[in-house]
Each structure stands twice: as structure tokens, then as C-alpha cells.
Short mmCIF file of C-alpha atoms in Angstrom, two decimals:
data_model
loop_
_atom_site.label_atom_id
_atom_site.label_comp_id
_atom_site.label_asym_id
_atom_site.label_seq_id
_atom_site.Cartn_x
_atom_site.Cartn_y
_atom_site.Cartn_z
CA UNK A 1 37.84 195.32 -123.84
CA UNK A 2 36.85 194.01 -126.90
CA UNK A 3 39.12 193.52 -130.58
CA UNK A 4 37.68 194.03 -133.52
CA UNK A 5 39.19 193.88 -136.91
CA UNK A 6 37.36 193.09 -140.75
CA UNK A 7 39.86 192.57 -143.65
CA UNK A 8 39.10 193.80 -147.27
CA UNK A 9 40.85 192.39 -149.62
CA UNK A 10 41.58 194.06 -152.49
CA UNK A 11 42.59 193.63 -155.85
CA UNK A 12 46.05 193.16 -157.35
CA UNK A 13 45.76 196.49 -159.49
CA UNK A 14 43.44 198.47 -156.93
CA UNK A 15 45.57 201.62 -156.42
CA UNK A 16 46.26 202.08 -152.52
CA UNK A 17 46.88 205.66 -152.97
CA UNK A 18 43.17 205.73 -152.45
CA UNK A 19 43.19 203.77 -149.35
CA UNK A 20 46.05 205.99 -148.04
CA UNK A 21 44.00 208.97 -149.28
CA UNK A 22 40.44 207.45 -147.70
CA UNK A 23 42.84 207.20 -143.99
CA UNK A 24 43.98 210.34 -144.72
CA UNK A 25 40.53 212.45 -145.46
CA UNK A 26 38.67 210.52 -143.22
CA UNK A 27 41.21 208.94 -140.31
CA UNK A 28 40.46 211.58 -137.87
CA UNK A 29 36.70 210.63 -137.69
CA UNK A 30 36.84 208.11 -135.13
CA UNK A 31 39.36 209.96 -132.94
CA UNK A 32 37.50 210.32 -129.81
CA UNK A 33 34.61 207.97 -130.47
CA UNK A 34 32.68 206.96 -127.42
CA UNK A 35 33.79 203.38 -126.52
CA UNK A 36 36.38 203.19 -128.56
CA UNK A 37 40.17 202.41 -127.13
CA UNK A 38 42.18 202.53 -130.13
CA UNK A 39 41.83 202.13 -133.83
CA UNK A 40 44.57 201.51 -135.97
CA UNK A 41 44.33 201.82 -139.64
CA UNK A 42 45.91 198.73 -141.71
CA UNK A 43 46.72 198.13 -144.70
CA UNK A 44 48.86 195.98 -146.88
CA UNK A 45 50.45 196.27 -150.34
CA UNK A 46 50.91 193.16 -152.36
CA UNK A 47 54.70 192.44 -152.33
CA UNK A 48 55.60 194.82 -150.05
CA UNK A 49 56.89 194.41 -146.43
CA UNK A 50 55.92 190.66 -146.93
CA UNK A 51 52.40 191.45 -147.87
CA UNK A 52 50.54 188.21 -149.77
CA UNK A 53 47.96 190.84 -150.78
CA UNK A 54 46.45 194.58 -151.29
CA UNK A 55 44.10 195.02 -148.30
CA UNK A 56 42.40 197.35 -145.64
CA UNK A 57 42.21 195.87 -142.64
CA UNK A 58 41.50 198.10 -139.50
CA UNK A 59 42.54 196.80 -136.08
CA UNK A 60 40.40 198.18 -132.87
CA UNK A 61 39.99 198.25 -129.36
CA UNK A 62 36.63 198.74 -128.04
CA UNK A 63 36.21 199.98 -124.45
CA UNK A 64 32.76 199.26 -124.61
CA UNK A 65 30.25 196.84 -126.49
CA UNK A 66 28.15 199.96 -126.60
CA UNK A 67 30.85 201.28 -128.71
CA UNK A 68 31.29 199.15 -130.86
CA UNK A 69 27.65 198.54 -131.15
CA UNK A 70 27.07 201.93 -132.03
CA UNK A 71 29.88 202.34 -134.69
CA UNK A 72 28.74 199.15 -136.71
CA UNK A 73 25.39 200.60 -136.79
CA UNK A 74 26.59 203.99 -137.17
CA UNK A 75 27.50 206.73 -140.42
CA UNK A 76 30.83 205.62 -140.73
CA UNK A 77 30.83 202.54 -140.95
CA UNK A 78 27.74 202.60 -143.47
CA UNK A 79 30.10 204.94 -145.65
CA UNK A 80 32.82 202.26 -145.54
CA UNK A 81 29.83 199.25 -146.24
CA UNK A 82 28.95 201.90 -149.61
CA UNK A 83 32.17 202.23 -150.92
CA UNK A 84 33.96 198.24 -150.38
CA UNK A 85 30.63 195.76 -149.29
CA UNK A 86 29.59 194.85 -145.94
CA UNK A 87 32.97 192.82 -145.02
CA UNK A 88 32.95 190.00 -142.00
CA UNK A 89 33.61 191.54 -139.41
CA UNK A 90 35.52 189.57 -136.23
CA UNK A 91 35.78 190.14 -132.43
CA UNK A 92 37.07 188.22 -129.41
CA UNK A 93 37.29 189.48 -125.98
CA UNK A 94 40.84 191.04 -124.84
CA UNK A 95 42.68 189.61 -122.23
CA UNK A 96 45.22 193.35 -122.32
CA UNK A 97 45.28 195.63 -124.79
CA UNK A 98 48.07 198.64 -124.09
CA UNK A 99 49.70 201.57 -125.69
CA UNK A 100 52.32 204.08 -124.88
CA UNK A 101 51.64 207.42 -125.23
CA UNK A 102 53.65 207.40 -128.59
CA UNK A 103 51.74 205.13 -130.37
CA UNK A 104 50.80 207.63 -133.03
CA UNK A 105 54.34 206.87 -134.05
CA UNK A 106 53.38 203.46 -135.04
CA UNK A 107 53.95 202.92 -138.79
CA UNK A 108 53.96 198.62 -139.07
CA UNK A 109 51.79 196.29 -137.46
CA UNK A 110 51.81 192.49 -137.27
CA UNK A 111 48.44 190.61 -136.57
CA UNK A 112 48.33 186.95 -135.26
CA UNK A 113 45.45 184.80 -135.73
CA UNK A 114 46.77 181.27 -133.90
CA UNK A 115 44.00 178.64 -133.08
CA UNK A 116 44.19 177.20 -129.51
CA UNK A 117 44.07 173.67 -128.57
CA UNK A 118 40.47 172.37 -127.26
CA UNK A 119 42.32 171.05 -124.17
CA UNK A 120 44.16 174.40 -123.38
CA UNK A 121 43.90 175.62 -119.98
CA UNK A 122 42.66 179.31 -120.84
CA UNK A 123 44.42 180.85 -117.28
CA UNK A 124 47.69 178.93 -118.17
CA UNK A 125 46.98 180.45 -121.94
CA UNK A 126 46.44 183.78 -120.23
CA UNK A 127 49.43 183.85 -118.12
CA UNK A 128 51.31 183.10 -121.37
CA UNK A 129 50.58 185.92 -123.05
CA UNK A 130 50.97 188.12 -120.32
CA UNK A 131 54.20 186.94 -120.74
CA UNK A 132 54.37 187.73 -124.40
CA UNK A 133 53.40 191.68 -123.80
CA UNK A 134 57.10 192.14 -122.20
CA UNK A 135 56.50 194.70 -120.41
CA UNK A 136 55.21 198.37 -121.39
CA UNK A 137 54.77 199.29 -124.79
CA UNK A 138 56.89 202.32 -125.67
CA UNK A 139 60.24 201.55 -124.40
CA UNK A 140 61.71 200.26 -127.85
CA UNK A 141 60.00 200.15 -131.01
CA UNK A 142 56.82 198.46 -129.32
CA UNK A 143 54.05 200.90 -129.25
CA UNK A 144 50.74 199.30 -128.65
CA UNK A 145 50.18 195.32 -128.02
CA UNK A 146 47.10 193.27 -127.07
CA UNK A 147 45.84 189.81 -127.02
CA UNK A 148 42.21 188.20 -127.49
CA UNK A 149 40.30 185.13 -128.09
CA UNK A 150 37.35 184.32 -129.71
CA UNK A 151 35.64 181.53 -128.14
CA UNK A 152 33.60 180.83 -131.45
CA UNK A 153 36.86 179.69 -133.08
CA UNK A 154 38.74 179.36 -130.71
CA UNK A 155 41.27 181.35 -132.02
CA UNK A 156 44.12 183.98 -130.22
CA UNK A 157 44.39 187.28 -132.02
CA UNK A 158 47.29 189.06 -131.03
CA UNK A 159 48.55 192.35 -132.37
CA UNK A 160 51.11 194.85 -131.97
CA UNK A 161 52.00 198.29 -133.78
CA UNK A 162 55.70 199.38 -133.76
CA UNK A 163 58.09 201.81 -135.27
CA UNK A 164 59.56 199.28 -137.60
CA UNK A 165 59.31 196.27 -139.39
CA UNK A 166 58.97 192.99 -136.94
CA UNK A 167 59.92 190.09 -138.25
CA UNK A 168 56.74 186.93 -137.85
CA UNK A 169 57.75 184.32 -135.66
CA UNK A 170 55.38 181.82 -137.46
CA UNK A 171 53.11 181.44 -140.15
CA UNK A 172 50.04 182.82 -139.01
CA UNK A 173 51.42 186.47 -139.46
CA UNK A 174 50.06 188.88 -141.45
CA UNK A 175 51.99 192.23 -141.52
CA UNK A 176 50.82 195.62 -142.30
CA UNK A 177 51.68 199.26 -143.12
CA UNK A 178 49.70 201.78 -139.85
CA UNK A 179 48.53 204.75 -141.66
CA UNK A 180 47.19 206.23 -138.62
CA UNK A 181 46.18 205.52 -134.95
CA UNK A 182 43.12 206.99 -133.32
CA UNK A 183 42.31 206.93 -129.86
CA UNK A 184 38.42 206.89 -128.10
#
């Protein structure tokens, strides 16, 4: 599998009732897109939930490079392109990425971006965050979690989507509102 994720940041007086009304309207486009694992539509409020900033920031699992190939270069993405910019976008290859059947339930998420030493032993680093899934998502208020790293930073990107509000451990957090989940 392969994460993706772009973050738009928006202004402090851009109204979010459009982005909630853009995931709304458009959300169920990308539910069964070839490829594609799971999306999960972000976004942040400044002030709320601990949000530094108004954003957009979409969250996916890609079953196939093909996929995601085909959705960069694709209508949907060249609608979002017209409307915000062409944003960054940034991918790293999953070591797990797993939801219950639930996840549609999700209504917070909390990415992780946490840069990883050059003399880290990537099995060891693996075998950690196996560690850090606990389990199967579902049970509690986990619904989805996954972890990646992008060997052009070097960086671990770890996210999960849950019922409620999770606390960040550290200060590489950055918590969101889910305004919808599709799955490919």
C-alpha cells in the first residue's frame, strides 16, 4: 500500500462550511475508486479541537500505484487543483494500513509526521509500530490505523481515525475533524 495525503491550508476567515459542503456534494466520488483503499476526508478548524489552522487535508490509502496514478492525473483531482492550486502532494510506502468495518463512524483523526534517525534499523522500526497498531481497529474508539515512511525524508507518517478526540502524545500531531471515509 501506499499513503498519500496533501494539506491546504487555508485562511483564518475562509468559511469551512464550504469545505464541509465540498465533502458533502462531492465525498461520495471516490467511493469505489480502482486502487484506492481508503480515503478519509480531513479537515481542521483554527482553534478548534487543538487545530493551529483552517485546512483540508485528505488522508489515503492506495492499493495500487496505478491508483493513485490515475486519480492525480484524473477529473477529480483536476477539479480540486481548479478550485484551491495544485498543493504538494506526499506519499511513503505503508508498512499496515487497517480498518474495521465501522470506520465510517470515524469523526477525528490524528496524523503523525515523526522523522527517523539515519541510523535506525528500519525492521526494528517496523516491529515497533506493529506494536503501536494494538491490535484490530474497531474494538474501542480505534477505527482505522496505518503507518508509512517516506524514504525521501525519512520521515514516519502514522495515522489513525477514531470515534473521539485522541489526545497527541508529542508534538508532531496534527489533529483533525473526518467528514467522511470512502473506501476503493
Amino acid at each position: 500500500m501506499i499513503a498519500m495525503r496533501y494539506r491546504i491550508a487555508l485562511p483564518a476567515d475562509y468559511p469551512m462550511e464550504i469545505i464541509e459542503r465540498r465533502i458533502a456534494e462531492r465525498g461520495h466520488l471516490t467511493d469505489g475508486l480502482p486502487g484506492l483503499g481508503l480515503k478519509a476526508y480531513l479537515y481542521s478548524r483554527a482553534g478548534e479541537d487543538g487545530a493551529a489552522a483552517n485546512a483540508y487535508a485528505p488522508f489515503y490509502l492506495w492499493r495500487t500505484s496505478e491508483g493513485m496514478r490515475d486519480f492525480l492525473s484524473g477529473p477529480g483531482f483536476a477539479a480540486l487543483c481548479a478550485s484551491f492550486g495544485r498543493p504538494a502532494v506526499e506519499s511513503a510506502f505503508a508498512w499496515f494500513g487497517q480498518w474495521s468495518g465501522d470506520v465510517a463512524e470515524a469523526r477525528y483523526a490524528m496524523v503523525e509526521r515523526l522523522p527517523m534517525a539515519a541510523s535506525a534499523d528500519m525492521d526494528a522500526l517496523r516491529g515497533v509500530q506493529e506494536g503501536w497498531r494494538g491490535g484490530e481497529p474497531g474494538g474501542g474508539d480505534v477505527l482505522a490505523v496505518a503507518a508509512a515512511f517516506d524514504p525521501a525524508s525519512w520521515t514516519l507518517v502514522r495515522l489513525s481515525l477514531s470515534r473521539r478526540m485522541r489526545k497527541p502524545a508529542g508534538g508532531a500531531s496534527e489533529l483533525y475533524r473526518v467528514g467522511r471515509v470512502s473506501l476503493g
